[in-house]
GROMACS .gro file of C-alpha atoms in nm:
model
  382
    1UNK     CA    1  11.869  -8.216  12.544
    2UNK     CA    2  11.562  -8.270  12.796
    3UNK     CA    3  11.545  -8.428  13.126
    4UNK     CA    4  11.287  -8.493  13.387
    5UNK     CA    5  11.362  -8.161  13.573
    6UNK     CA    6  11.288  -7.970  13.223
    7UNK     CA    7  10.974  -8.183  13.176
    8UNK     CA    8  10.855  -8.109  13.522
    9UNK     CA    9  10.904  -7.699  13.512
   10UNK     CA   10  10.790  -7.694  13.176
   11UNK     CA   11  10.456  -7.862  13.258
   12UNK     CA   12  10.431  -7.635  13.556
   13UNK     CA   13  10.463  -7.323  13.352
   14UNK     CA   14  10.254  -7.403  13.065
   15UNK     CA   15   9.981  -7.571  13.238
   16UNK     CA   16   9.956  -7.364  13.536
   17UNK     CA   17   9.980  -7.053  13.308
   18UNK     CA   18   9.743  -7.170  13.086
   19UNK     CA   19   9.494  -7.229  13.339
   20UNK     CA   20   9.535  -6.853  13.482
   21UNK     CA   21   9.498  -6.716  13.167
   22UNK     CA   22   9.143  -6.898  13.132
   23UNK     CA   23   9.057  -6.766  13.481
   24UNK     CA   24   9.135  -6.407  13.389
   25UNK     CA   25   8.872  -6.414  13.132
   26UNK     CA   26   8.635  -6.381  13.403
   27UNK     CA   27   8.825  -6.201  13.651
   28UNK     CA   28   8.943  -5.933  13.431
   29UNK     CA   29   8.663  -5.860  13.236
   30UNK     CA   30   8.601  -5.527  13.187
   31UNK     CA   31   8.935  -5.381  13.280
   32UNK     CA   32   9.089  -5.143  13.061
   33UNK     CA   33   9.421  -5.208  12.856
   34UNK     CA   34   9.361  -5.579  12.867
   35UNK     CA   35   9.595  -5.606  12.552
   36UNK     CA   36   9.859  -5.498  12.756
   37UNK     CA   37   9.771  -5.740  13.041
   38UNK     CA   38   9.756  -6.054  12.813
   39UNK     CA   39  10.102  -5.940  12.622
   40UNK     CA   40  10.287  -5.936  12.925
   41UNK     CA   41  10.108  -6.271  13.091
   42UNK     CA   42  10.217  -6.459  12.778
   43UNK     CA   43  10.563  -6.316  12.766
   44UNK     CA   44  10.599  -6.409  13.121
   45UNK     CA   45  10.512  -6.772  13.072
   46UNK     CA   46  10.721  -6.778  12.762
   47UNK     CA   47  11.026  -6.655  12.942
   48UNK     CA   48  10.987  -6.902  13.206
   49UNK     CA   49  10.964  -7.219  12.955
   50UNK     CA   50  11.296  -7.051  12.788
   51UNK     CA   51  11.464  -7.037  13.119
   52UNK     CA   52  11.432  -7.397  13.209
   53UNK     CA   53  11.484  -7.523  12.847
   54UNK     CA   54  11.819  -7.361  12.769
   55UNK     CA   55  12.133  -7.545  12.890
   56UNK     CA   56  12.333  -7.209  12.820
   57UNK     CA   57  12.399  -7.023  13.137
   58UNK     CA   58  12.403  -6.679  12.966
   59UNK     CA   59  12.093  -6.728  12.791
   60UNK     CA   60  11.960  -6.838  13.117
   61UNK     CA   61  12.032  -6.509  13.231
   62UNK     CA   62  11.847  -6.334  12.968
   63UNK     CA   63  11.539  -6.528  13.044
   64UNK     CA   64  11.581  -6.442  13.418
   65UNK     CA   65  11.601  -6.095  13.332
   66UNK     CA   66  11.262  -6.089  13.097
   67UNK     CA   67  11.086  -6.284  13.397
   68UNK     CA   68  11.197  -5.975  13.618
   69UNK     CA   69  11.080  -5.733  13.380
   70UNK     CA   70  10.745  -5.910  13.315
   71UNK     CA   71  10.654  -5.941  13.674
   72UNK     CA   72  10.722  -5.572  13.723
   73UNK     CA   73  10.503  -5.454  13.432
   74UNK     CA   74  10.228  -5.706  13.596
   75UNK     CA   75  10.273  -5.634  13.937
   76UNK     CA   76  10.242  -5.240  13.828
   77UNK     CA   77   9.949  -5.313  13.569
   78UNK     CA   78   9.729  -5.085  13.772
   79UNK     CA   79   9.977  -4.816  13.738
   80UNK     CA   80   9.765  -4.537  13.852
   81UNK     CA   81   9.784  -4.707  14.214
   82UNK     CA   82  10.089  -4.588  14.380
   83UNK     CA   83  10.087  -4.902  14.585
   84UNK     CA   84  10.085  -5.124  14.297
   85UNK     CA   85  10.389  -4.924  14.130
   86UNK     CA   86  10.577  -4.940  14.404
   87UNK     CA   87  10.549  -5.302  14.434
   88UNK     CA   88  10.652  -5.348  14.107
   89UNK     CA   89  10.952  -5.146  14.140
   90UNK     CA   90  11.037  -5.336  14.472
   91UNK     CA   91  10.996  -5.634  14.309
   92UNK     CA   92  11.226  -5.563  14.011
   93UNK     CA   93  11.507  -5.389  14.213
   94UNK     CA   94  11.550  -5.674  14.486
   95UNK     CA   95  11.536  -5.934  14.195
   96UNK     CA   96  11.826  -5.768  14.029
   97UNK     CA   97  12.040  -5.852  14.310
   98UNK     CA   98  11.970  -6.222  14.215
   99UNK     CA   99  12.046  -6.114  13.813
  100UNK     CA  100  12.391  -5.995  13.930
  101UNK     CA  101  12.464  -6.324  14.137
  102UNK     CA  102  12.376  -6.537  13.809
  103UNK     CA  103  12.583  -6.334  13.572
  104UNK     CA  104  12.879  -6.305  13.782
  105UNK     CA  105  12.839  -6.684  13.809
  106UNK     CA  106  12.825  -6.718  13.417
  107UNK     CA  107  13.103  -6.507  13.387
  108UNK     CA  108  13.298  -6.708  13.632
  109UNK     CA  109  13.212  -7.027  13.442
  110UNK     CA  110  13.294  -6.906  13.130
  111UNK     CA  111  13.637  -6.760  13.239
  112UNK     CA  112  13.729  -7.137  13.409
  113UNK     CA  113  13.569  -7.353  13.153
  114UNK     CA  114  13.535  -7.142  12.816
  115UNK     CA  115  13.185  -7.247  12.804
  116UNK     CA  116  12.849  -7.155  12.913
  117UNK     CA  117  12.697  -7.498  12.892
  118UNK     CA  118  12.552  -7.620  13.194
  119UNK     CA  119  12.568  -8.003  13.096
  120UNK     CA  120  12.925  -7.984  13.053
  121UNK     CA  121  12.966  -7.806  13.389
  122UNK     CA  122  12.789  -8.087  13.542
  123UNK     CA  123  12.948  -8.366  13.365
  124UNK     CA  124  13.251  -8.281  13.528
  125UNK     CA  125  13.254  -8.022  13.826
  126UNK     CA  126  13.530  -8.167  13.981
  127UNK     CA  127  13.742  -8.057  13.719
  128UNK     CA  128  13.702  -7.699  13.862
  129UNK     CA  129  13.900  -7.589  14.145
  130UNK     CA  130  13.699  -7.614  14.501
  131UNK     CA  131  13.739  -7.253  14.565
  132UNK     CA  132  13.608  -7.173  14.213
  133UNK     CA  133  13.309  -7.414  14.277
  134UNK     CA  134  13.231  -7.236  14.610
  135UNK     CA  135  13.217  -6.907  14.474
  136UNK     CA  136  12.988  -7.045  14.193
  137UNK     CA  137  12.775  -7.198  14.458
  138UNK     CA  138  12.754  -6.900  14.661
  139UNK     CA  139  12.697  -6.668  14.368
  140UNK     CA  140  12.396  -6.892  14.222
  141UNK     CA  141  12.268  -6.905  14.586
  142UNK     CA  142  12.238  -6.508  14.585
  143UNK     CA  143  12.051  -6.547  14.238
  144UNK     CA  144  11.821  -6.812  14.383
  145UNK     CA  145  11.745  -6.651  14.708
  146UNK     CA  146  11.634  -6.326  14.551
  147UNK     CA  147  11.420  -6.503  14.288
  148UNK     CA  148  11.269  -6.720  14.516
  149UNK     CA  149  11.219  -6.460  14.792
  150UNK     CA  150  11.450  -6.647  15.074
  151UNK     CA  151  11.586  -6.471  15.351
  152UNK     CA  152  11.720  -6.139  15.343
  153UNK     CA  153  11.523  -6.076  15.012
  154UNK     CA  154  11.183  -6.213  15.116
  155UNK     CA  155  11.014  -5.879  15.136
  156UNK     CA  156  10.928  -5.822  14.800
  157UNK     CA  157  10.675  -6.104  14.735
  158UNK     CA  158  10.408  -5.990  14.955
  159UNK     CA  159  10.417  -5.650  14.797
  160UNK     CA  160  10.377  -5.846  14.511
  161UNK     CA  161   9.994  -5.894  14.591
  162UNK     CA  162   9.897  -5.568  14.456
  163UNK     CA  163   9.899  -5.746  14.105
  164UNK     CA  164   9.575  -5.864  13.956
  165UNK     CA  165   9.502  -6.224  14.138
  166UNK     CA  166   9.568  -6.439  13.801
  167UNK     CA  167   9.942  -6.304  13.829
  168UNK     CA  168   9.972  -6.360  14.196
  169UNK     CA  169   9.892  -6.715  14.086
  170UNK     CA  170  10.132  -6.716  13.809
  171UNK     CA  171  10.425  -6.555  13.992
  172UNK     CA  172  10.371  -6.787  14.326
  173UNK     CA  173  10.307  -7.096  14.177
  174UNK     CA  174  10.431  -7.117  13.777
  175UNK     CA  175  10.682  -6.874  13.703
  176UNK     CA  176  10.915  -6.623  13.927
  177UNK     CA  177  10.972  -6.778  14.267
  178UNK     CA  178  11.017  -7.119  14.117
  179UNK     CA  179  11.315  -7.020  13.913
  180UNK     CA  180  11.553  -7.002  14.206
  181UNK     CA  181  11.456  -7.358  14.306
  182UNK     CA  182  11.515  -7.468  13.962
  183UNK     CA  183  11.852  -7.297  13.926
  184UNK     CA  184  11.969  -7.487  14.244
  185UNK     CA  185  11.846  -7.813  14.142
  186UNK     CA  186  11.975  -7.767  13.764
  187UNK     CA  187  12.319  -7.697  13.931
  188UNK     CA  188  12.309  -7.980  14.183
  189UNK     CA  189  12.653  -8.085  14.067
  190UNK     CA  190  12.822  -7.768  14.232
  191UNK     CA  191  12.655  -7.791  14.557
  192UNK     CA  192  12.738  -8.183  14.559
  193UNK     CA  193  13.117  -8.039  14.549
  194UNK     CA  194  13.055  -7.779  14.800
  195UNK     CA  195  12.931  -7.894  15.111
  196UNK     CA  196  12.926  -7.555  15.304
  197UNK     CA  197  12.731  -7.374  15.047
  198UNK     CA  198  12.463  -7.669  15.081
  199UNK     CA  199  12.436  -7.634  15.455
  200UNK     CA  200  12.386  -7.257  15.405
  201UNK     CA  201  12.091  -7.345  15.131
  202UNK     CA  202  11.962  -7.555  15.430
  203UNK     CA  203  11.977  -7.318  15.694
  204UNK     CA  204  11.840  -6.982  15.490
  205UNK     CA  205  11.568  -7.255  15.363
  206UNK     CA  206  11.449  -7.361  15.712
  207UNK     CA  207  11.480  -7.021  15.886
  208UNK     CA  208  11.272  -6.842  15.597
  209UNK     CA  209  11.016  -7.126  15.619
  210UNK     CA  210  10.965  -7.092  15.970
  211UNK     CA  211  10.966  -6.727  16.015
  212UNK     CA  212  10.726  -6.666  15.698
  213UNK     CA  213  10.484  -6.923  15.873
  214UNK     CA  214  10.500  -6.723  16.212
  215UNK     CA  215  10.434  -6.381  15.990
  216UNK     CA  216  10.111  -6.564  15.811
  217UNK     CA  217   9.955  -6.647  16.135
  218UNK     CA  218   9.844  -6.325  16.202
  219UNK     CA  219   9.753  -6.180  15.858
  220UNK     CA  220   9.426  -6.046  15.781
  221UNK     CA  221   9.444  -5.980  15.407
  222UNK     CA  222   9.353  -6.307  15.194
  223UNK     CA  223   9.658  -6.262  14.948
  224UNK     CA  224   9.893  -6.164  15.221
  225UNK     CA  225   9.822  -6.520  15.388
  226UNK     CA  226   9.884  -6.685  15.098
  227UNK     CA  227  10.185  -6.464  15.000
  228UNK     CA  228  10.371  -6.550  15.314
  229UNK     CA  229  10.263  -6.893  15.290
  230UNK     CA  230  10.432  -6.920  14.954
  231UNK     CA  231  10.769  -6.775  15.104
  232UNK     CA  232  10.740  -7.056  15.353
  233UNK     CA  233  10.691  -7.355  15.127
  234UNK     CA  234  10.974  -7.223  14.906
  235UNK     CA  235  11.167  -7.228  15.223
  236UNK     CA  236  11.088  -7.599  15.283
  237UNK     CA  237  11.219  -7.668  14.914
  238UNK     CA  238  11.528  -7.467  14.964
  239UNK     CA  239  11.561  -7.705  15.312
  240UNK     CA  240  11.523  -8.015  15.097
  241UNK     CA  241  11.787  -7.850  14.819
  242UNK     CA  242  12.043  -7.804  15.109
  243UNK     CA  243  12.031  -8.180  15.231
  244UNK     CA  244  12.085  -8.298  14.910
  245UNK     CA  245  11.723  -8.409  14.812
  246UNK     CA  246  11.713  -8.234  14.478
  247UNK     CA  247  11.413  -8.467  14.330
  248UNK     CA  248  11.226  -8.409  14.658
  249UNK     CA  249  11.245  -8.026  14.656
  250UNK     CA  250  11.117  -8.039  14.274
  251UNK     CA  251  10.837  -8.277  14.356
  252UNK     CA  252  10.722  -8.008  14.616
  253UNK     CA  253  10.759  -7.738  14.339
  254UNK     CA  254  10.526  -7.947  14.148
  255UNK     CA  255  10.278  -8.042  14.420
  256UNK     CA  256  10.287  -7.684  14.552
  257UNK     CA  257  10.242  -7.514  14.197
  258UNK     CA  258   9.898  -7.690  14.158
  259UNK     CA  259   9.755  -7.633  14.521
  260UNK     CA  260   9.876  -7.295  14.539
  261UNK     CA  261   9.781  -7.208  14.219
  262UNK     CA  262   9.400  -7.323  14.331
  263UNK     CA  263   9.427  -7.127  14.641
  264UNK     CA  264   9.533  -6.813  14.475
  265UNK     CA  265   9.250  -6.842  14.178
  266UNK     CA  266   9.002  -6.928  14.484
  267UNK     CA  267   9.118  -6.620  14.672
  268UNK     CA  268   9.029  -6.438  14.337
  269UNK     CA  269   8.704  -6.574  14.323
  270UNK     CA  270   8.639  -6.459  14.697
  271UNK     CA  271   8.743  -6.128  14.596
  272UNK     CA  272   8.551  -6.095  14.262
  273UNK     CA  273   8.244  -6.231  14.427
  274UNK     CA  274   8.282  -5.962  14.732
  275UNK     CA  275   8.341  -5.673  14.471
  276UNK     CA  276   8.713  -5.629  14.572
  277UNK     CA  277   8.712  -5.700  14.958
  278UNK     CA  278   9.040  -5.883  15.080
  279UNK     CA  279   9.005  -5.860  15.420
  280UNK     CA  280   8.906  -6.173  15.603
  281UNK     CA  281   8.775  -6.017  15.902
  282UNK     CA  282   8.466  -5.871  15.694
  283UNK     CA  283   8.400  -6.231  15.527
  284UNK     CA  284   8.231  -6.540  15.669
  285UNK     CA  285   7.925  -6.739  15.558
  286UNK     CA  286   8.035  -6.783  15.214
  287UNK     CA  287   8.033  -7.163  15.181
  288UNK     CA  288   7.659  -7.116  15.112
  289UNK     CA  289   7.676  -6.874  14.859
  290UNK     CA  290   7.989  -6.960  14.666
  291UNK     CA  291   7.997  -7.344  14.713
  292UNK     CA  292   8.249  -7.425  14.411
  293UNK     CA  293   8.482  -7.184  14.521
  294UNK     CA  294   8.437  -7.310  14.883
  295UNK     CA  295   8.496  -7.690  14.775
  296UNK     CA  296   8.813  -7.635  14.579
  297UNK     CA  297   8.954  -7.379  14.828
  298UNK     CA  298   8.898  -7.648  15.103
  299UNK     CA  299   9.060  -7.918  14.914
  300UNK     CA  300   9.353  -7.690  14.843
  301UNK     CA  301   9.386  -7.615  15.184
  302UNK     CA  302   9.399  -7.980  15.297
  303UNK     CA  303   9.642  -8.033  15.038
  304UNK     CA  304   9.916  -7.768  15.164
  305UNK     CA  305   9.823  -7.848  15.541
  306UNK     CA  306   9.961  -8.216  15.423
  307UNK     CA  307   9.664  -8.409  15.462
  308UNK     CA  308   9.691  -8.745  15.309
  309UNK     CA  309   9.611  -8.848  15.059
  310UNK     CA  310   9.638  -8.502  14.899
  311UNK     CA  311   9.963  -8.453  14.726
  312UNK     CA  312  10.119  -8.188  14.974
  313UNK     CA  313  10.131  -8.521  15.223
  314UNK     CA  314  10.362  -8.702  15.014
  315UNK     CA  315  10.627  -8.406  14.925
  316UNK     CA  316  10.620  -8.241  15.265
  317UNK     CA  317  10.666  -8.576  15.429
  318UNK     CA  318  10.966  -8.674  15.204
  319UNK     CA  319  11.147  -8.339  15.278
  320UNK     CA  320  11.094  -8.380  15.656
  321UNK     CA  321  11.254  -8.715  15.633
  322UNK     CA  322  11.541  -8.599  15.437
  323UNK     CA  323  11.583  -8.291  15.684
  324UNK     CA  324  11.604  -8.549  15.966
  325UNK     CA  325  11.785  -8.851  15.825
  326UNK     CA  326  11.996  -8.708  15.518
  327UNK     CA  327  12.370  -8.798  15.508
  328UNK     CA  328  12.405  -8.450  15.347
  329UNK     CA  329  12.350  -8.241  15.660
  330UNK     CA  330  12.027  -8.372  15.791
  331UNK     CA  331  11.976  -8.298  16.153
  332UNK     CA  332  11.720  -8.317  16.420
  333UNK     CA  333  11.721  -7.950  16.415
  334UNK     CA  334  11.636  -7.900  16.077
  335UNK     CA  335  11.365  -8.156  16.126
  336UNK     CA  336  11.211  -8.000  16.417
  337UNK     CA  337  11.196  -7.636  16.245
  338UNK     CA  338  11.046  -7.825  15.936
  339UNK     CA  339  10.780  -7.964  16.142
  340UNK     CA  340  10.674  -7.661  16.349
  341UNK     CA  341  10.656  -7.498  15.992
  342UNK     CA  342  10.425  -7.776  15.869
  343UNK     CA  343  10.209  -7.739  16.183
  344UNK     CA  344  10.206  -7.374  16.136
  345UNK     CA  345  10.110  -7.407  15.788
  346UNK     CA  346   9.794  -7.616  15.885
  347UNK     CA  347   9.700  -7.379  16.142
  348UNK     CA  348   9.695  -7.091  15.950
  349UNK     CA  349   9.529  -7.194  15.629
  350UNK     CA  350   9.254  -7.382  15.841
  351UNK     CA  351   9.227  -7.045  16.013
  352UNK     CA  352   9.182  -6.884  15.660
  353UNK     CA  353   8.901  -7.127  15.554
  354UNK     CA  354   8.717  -7.087  15.874
  355UNK     CA  355   8.720  -6.706  15.887
  356UNK     CA  356   8.662  -6.672  15.507
  357UNK     CA  357   8.371  -6.941  15.456
  358UNK     CA  358   8.271  -7.095  15.788
  359UNK     CA  359   8.222  -6.841  16.073
  360UNK     CA  360   7.895  -6.602  16.070
  361UNK     CA  361   7.896  -6.393  15.831
  362UNK     CA  362   8.059  -6.044  15.918
  363UNK     CA  363   7.971  -5.870  15.580
  364UNK     CA  364   7.803  -5.564  15.547
  365UNK     CA  365   7.434  -5.595  15.414
  366UNK     CA  366   7.497  -5.427  15.102
  367UNK     CA  367   7.806  -5.647  15.033
  368UNK     CA  368   7.584  -5.981  15.143
  369UNK     CA  369   7.313  -5.888  14.889
  370UNK     CA  370   7.540  -5.894  14.603
  371UNK     CA  371   7.765  -6.190  14.672
  372UNK     CA  372   7.756  -6.442  14.380
  373UNK     CA  373   7.940  -6.740  14.232
  374UNK     CA  374   8.212  -6.652  13.978
  375UNK     CA  375   8.122  -6.746  13.600
  376UNK     CA  376   8.231  -7.074  13.459
  377UNK     CA  377   8.550  -6.967  13.303
  378UNK     CA  378   8.679  -6.886  13.674
  379UNK     CA  379   8.500  -7.184  13.872
  380UNK     CA  380   8.594  -7.452  13.591
  381UNK     CA  381   8.928  -7.373  13.629
  382UNK     CA  382   8.921  -7.420  14.023
   0.00000   0.00000   0.00000
């Protein structure tokens, strides 16, 4: 069994995952324990592909938990760093709330229908009592919100930035956080018959998008800006899901995967060039010194800001239109908060681009002397 949603998600996981592996060749060069790193890296990608390919809800739960295990191992890869270990533990614990929601949903489904098969459920969701459908919808919403770092579970994702940068790109663009959006989109038949739960999805999404964008406005760590940006963009995807625009939500998953992966890997190239520096207040003037990184980062920034004709414009425009005009819960308030989020996204991303690359240099003389463009394994991917 396959359909467009599975193809979309499998392409995202494998293509972005492969590019991140290639990027890591240059970025992780000289690091100890690379065997452990690549083993968990590939296990992570495989688990995400398994999660989207299966139509058995119990098997999906197994892959769901494997992605949580891999994210913990990779966030805490530098296990001599207490912050990295704490970030990995936090991600594992918070996402386990999602695992509980998914498992309870699976148990309730099999007790009601006698089967874990998602396709059988989607073929006739109206045959299930309305109360049971509502419980299923809220259980799966808890699972999705925890995995995709939606309110009130959003705090684990910025702390996951202690992972090596290729892992950050993988978690934010191709695996982990997109699983929650995928779950709601895959089980759309349940939410179509549980309109109250859909309204909750939309409200959680738009509030998460708005507040995460306000936090991103004041971040000074290059990876933290992008982390809160991811939380915000995931909120927009949940907004689209909540107003019944399931295809539009997945379209934004797809476009976001590529420009966000480019941004994270571009940030990794900057960090590599500066010898590990992540504070954008200590950067500036890099556009002359690392021009390939600058150019690709600028294009990805324009894409996430929604500037036509780049990909982000088309998916964000559709989300805002459905937030306003959808017959399944669209409203001017949702549109206004979504539009404000989009404007803030443009501001904090161009702020990041400006402070990192275009302002006069604020680097120390020693750092500036050693700045160099990344190797081809990294710039080629960008």
